[in-house]
Short mmCIF file of C-alpha atoms in Angstrom, two decimals:
data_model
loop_
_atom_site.label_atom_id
_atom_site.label_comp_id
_atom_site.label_asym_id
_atom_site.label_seq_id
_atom_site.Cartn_x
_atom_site.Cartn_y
_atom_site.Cartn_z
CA UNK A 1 6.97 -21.67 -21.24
CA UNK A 2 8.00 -20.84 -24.75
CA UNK A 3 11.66 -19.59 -25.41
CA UNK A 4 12.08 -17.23 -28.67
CA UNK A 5 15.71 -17.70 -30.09
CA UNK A 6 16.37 -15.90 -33.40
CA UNK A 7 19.85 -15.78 -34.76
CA UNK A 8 21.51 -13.22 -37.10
CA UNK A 9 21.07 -10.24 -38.53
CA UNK A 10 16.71 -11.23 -38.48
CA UNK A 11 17.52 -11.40 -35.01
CA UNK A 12 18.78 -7.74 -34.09
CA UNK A 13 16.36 -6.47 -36.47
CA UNK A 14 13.56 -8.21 -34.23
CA UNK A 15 14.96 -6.94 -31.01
CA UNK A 16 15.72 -3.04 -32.69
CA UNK A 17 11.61 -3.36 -33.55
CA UNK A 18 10.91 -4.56 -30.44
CA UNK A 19 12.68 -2.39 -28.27
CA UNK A 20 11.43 1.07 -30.45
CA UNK A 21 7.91 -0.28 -29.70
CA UNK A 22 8.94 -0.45 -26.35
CA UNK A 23 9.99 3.60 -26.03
CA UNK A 24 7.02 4.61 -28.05
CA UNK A 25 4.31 2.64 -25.40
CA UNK A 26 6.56 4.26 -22.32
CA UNK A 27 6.47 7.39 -23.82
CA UNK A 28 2.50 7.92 -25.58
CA UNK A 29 1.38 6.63 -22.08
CA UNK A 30 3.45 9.56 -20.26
CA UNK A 31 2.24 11.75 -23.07
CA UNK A 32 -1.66 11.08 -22.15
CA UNK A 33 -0.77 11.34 -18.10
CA UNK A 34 0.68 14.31 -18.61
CA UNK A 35 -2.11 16.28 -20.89
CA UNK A 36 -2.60 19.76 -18.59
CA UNK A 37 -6.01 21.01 -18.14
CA UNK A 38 -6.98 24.02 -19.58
CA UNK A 39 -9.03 26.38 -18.40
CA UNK A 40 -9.99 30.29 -19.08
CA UNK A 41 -9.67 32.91 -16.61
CA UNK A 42 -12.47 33.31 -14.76
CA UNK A 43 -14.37 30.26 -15.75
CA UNK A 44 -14.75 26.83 -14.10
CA UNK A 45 -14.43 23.35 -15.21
CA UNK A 46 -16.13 20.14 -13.41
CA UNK A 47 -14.18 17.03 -13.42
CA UNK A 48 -14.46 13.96 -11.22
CA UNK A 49 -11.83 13.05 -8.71
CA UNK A 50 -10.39 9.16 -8.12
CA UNK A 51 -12.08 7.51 -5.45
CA UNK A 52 -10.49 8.17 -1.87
CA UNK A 53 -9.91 11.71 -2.35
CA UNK A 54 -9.54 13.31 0.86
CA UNK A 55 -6.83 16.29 0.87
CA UNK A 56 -6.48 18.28 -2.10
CA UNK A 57 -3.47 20.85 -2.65
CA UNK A 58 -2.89 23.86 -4.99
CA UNK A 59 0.35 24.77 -6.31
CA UNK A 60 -0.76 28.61 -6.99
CA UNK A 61 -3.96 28.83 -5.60
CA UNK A 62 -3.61 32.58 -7.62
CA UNK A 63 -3.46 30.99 -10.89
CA UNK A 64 -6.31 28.46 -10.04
CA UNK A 65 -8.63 27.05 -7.28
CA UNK A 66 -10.53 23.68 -7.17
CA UNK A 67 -12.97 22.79 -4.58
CA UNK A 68 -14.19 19.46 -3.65
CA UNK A 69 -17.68 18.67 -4.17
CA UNK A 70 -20.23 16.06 -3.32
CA UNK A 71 -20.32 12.64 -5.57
CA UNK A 72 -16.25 13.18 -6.25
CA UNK A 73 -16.89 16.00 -8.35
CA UNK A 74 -14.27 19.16 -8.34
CA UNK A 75 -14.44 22.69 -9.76
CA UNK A 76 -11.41 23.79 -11.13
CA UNK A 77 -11.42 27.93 -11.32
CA UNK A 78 -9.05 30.06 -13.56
CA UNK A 79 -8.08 32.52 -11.63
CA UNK A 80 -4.97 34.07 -13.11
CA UNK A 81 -3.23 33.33 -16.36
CA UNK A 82 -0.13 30.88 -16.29
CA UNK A 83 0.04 27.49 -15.01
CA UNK A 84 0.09 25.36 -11.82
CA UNK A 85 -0.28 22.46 -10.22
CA UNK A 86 -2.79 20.19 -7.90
CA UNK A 87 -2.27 17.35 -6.11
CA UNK A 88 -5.10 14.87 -5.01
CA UNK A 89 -4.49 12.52 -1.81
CA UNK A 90 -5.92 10.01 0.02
CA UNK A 91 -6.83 10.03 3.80
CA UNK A 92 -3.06 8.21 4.51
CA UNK A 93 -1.04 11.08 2.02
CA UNK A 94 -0.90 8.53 -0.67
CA UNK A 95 -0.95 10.61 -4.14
CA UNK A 96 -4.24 9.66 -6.29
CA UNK A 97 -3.54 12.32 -8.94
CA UNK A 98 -0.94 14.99 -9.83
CA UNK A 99 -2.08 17.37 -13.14
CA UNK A 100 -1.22 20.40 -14.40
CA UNK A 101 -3.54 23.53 -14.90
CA UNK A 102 -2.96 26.18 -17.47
CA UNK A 103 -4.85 29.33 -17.32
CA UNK A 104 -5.52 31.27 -19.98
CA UNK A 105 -6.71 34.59 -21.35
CA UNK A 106 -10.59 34.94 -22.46
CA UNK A 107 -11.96 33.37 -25.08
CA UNK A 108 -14.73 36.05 -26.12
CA UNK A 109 -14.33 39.00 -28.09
CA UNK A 110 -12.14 41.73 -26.03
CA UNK A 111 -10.83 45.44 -26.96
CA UNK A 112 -7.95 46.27 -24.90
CA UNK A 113 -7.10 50.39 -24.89
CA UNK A 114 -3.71 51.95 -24.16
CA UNK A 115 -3.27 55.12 -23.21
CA UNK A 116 0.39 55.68 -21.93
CA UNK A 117 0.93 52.87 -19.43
CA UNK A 118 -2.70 52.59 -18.36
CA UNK A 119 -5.02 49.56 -20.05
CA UNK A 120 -8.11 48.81 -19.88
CA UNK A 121 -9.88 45.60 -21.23
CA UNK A 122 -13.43 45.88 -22.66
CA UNK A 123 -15.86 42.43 -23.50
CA UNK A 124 -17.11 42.85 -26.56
CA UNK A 125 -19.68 39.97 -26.52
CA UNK A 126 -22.77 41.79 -27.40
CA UNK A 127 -22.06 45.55 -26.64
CA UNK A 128 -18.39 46.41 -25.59
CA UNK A 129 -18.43 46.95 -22.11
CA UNK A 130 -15.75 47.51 -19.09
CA UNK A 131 -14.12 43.99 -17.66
CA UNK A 132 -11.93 43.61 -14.99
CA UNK A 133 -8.70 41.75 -16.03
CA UNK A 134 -5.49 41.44 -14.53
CA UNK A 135 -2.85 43.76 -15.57
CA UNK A 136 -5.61 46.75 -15.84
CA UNK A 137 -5.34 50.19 -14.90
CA UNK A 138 -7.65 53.14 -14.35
CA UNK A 139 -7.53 56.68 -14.98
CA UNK A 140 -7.63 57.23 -10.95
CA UNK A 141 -4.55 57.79 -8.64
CA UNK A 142 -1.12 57.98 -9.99
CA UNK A 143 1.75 57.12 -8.04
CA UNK A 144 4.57 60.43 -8.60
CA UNK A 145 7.27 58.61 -8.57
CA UNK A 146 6.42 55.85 -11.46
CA UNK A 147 3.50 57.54 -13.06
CA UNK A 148 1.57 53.85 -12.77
CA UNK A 149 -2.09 54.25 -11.07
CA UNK A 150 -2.32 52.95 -7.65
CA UNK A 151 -5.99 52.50 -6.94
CA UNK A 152 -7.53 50.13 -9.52
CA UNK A 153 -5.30 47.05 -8.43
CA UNK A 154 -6.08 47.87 -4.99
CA UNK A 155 -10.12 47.99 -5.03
CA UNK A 156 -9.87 45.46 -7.87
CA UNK A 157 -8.02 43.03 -5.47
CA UNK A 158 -10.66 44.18 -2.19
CA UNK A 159 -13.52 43.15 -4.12
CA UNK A 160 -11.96 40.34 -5.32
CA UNK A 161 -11.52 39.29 -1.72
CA UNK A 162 -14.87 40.29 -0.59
CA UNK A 163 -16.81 37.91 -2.74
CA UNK A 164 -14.63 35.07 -2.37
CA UNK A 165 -15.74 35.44 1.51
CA UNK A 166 -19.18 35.96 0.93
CA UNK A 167 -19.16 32.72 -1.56
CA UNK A 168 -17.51 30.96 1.33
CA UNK A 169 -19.64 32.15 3.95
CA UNK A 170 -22.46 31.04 1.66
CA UNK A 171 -21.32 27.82 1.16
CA UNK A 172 -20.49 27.30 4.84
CA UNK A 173 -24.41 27.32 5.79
CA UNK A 174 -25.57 24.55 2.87
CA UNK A 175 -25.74 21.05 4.63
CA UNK A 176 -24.48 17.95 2.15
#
């Protein structure tokens, strides 16, 4: 084994080099482990899962969902704008992976319309027509006492639910 003994002022200077390139490895290598996913409300992204996944859990399963698939494949869904978390686990709890999610807003041309404290969000892709988006209103029941419509989060939210079950129920009777 080979010692490395400089003296001096050369010496400190080597070990003040050494020790920056040091920090910067530590910290690029925490920088690249810790890149979040994106993805868009109400849009999906495939990515492939370390080998031994068994148990995978949401932070906000609100803000985003990720299913397992077959061949170590997942499907991460925006489903609300912000960020969370998922954490990927072998059969014996030991962590495999730990990543952020951010959600964000659409990416495709929208309108949004005010009108007091009701909004509505239009997609503008081709022709501008009506999307569902969170924080909408409607023009339909008003609650009295804050003058904010009641109904449109509330059907909004029940169909929401409803095909969520049916794409479960749907995806219970496929055989892998």
């Amino acid at each position: 084994m080979a010692a490395l003994c400089v003296r001096g002022r050369a010496g400190r200077f080597a070990l003040h080099w050494l020790w920056a390139a040091l920090f910067l490895v530590a910290v690029a290598t925490r920088a690249v482990a810790a890149e979040p996913i994106t993805v868009r409300v109400d849009q999906a992204l495939i990515m492939k899962l370390p080998e031994r996944a068994a148990t995978v859990v949401i932070g906000n399963p609100l803000i985003a969902d990720l299913s397992i698939q077959p061949g170590g494949l997942a499907v991460v869904t925006g489903k609300g704008f912000g960020a969370t978390n998922f954490i990927v686990m072998d059969h014996g709890g030991a962590v495999l992976m730990e990543k952020t999610v951010e959600v964000k807003g659409p990416n495709d041309r929208i309108v949004q319309v005010y009108r007091g404290l009701t909004r509505q969000t239009y997609s503008c892709v081709s022709e501008c027509e009506p999307r569902i988006t969170l924080g909408d209103t409607s023009g339909g029941d008003v609650d009295e006492k804050s003058g904010i419509p009641t109904d449109y989060f509330n059907k909004t939210l029940t169909q929401t639910v409803t095909r969520d079950n049916q794409a479960m129920s749907a995806g219970a009777g496929t055989s892998r």
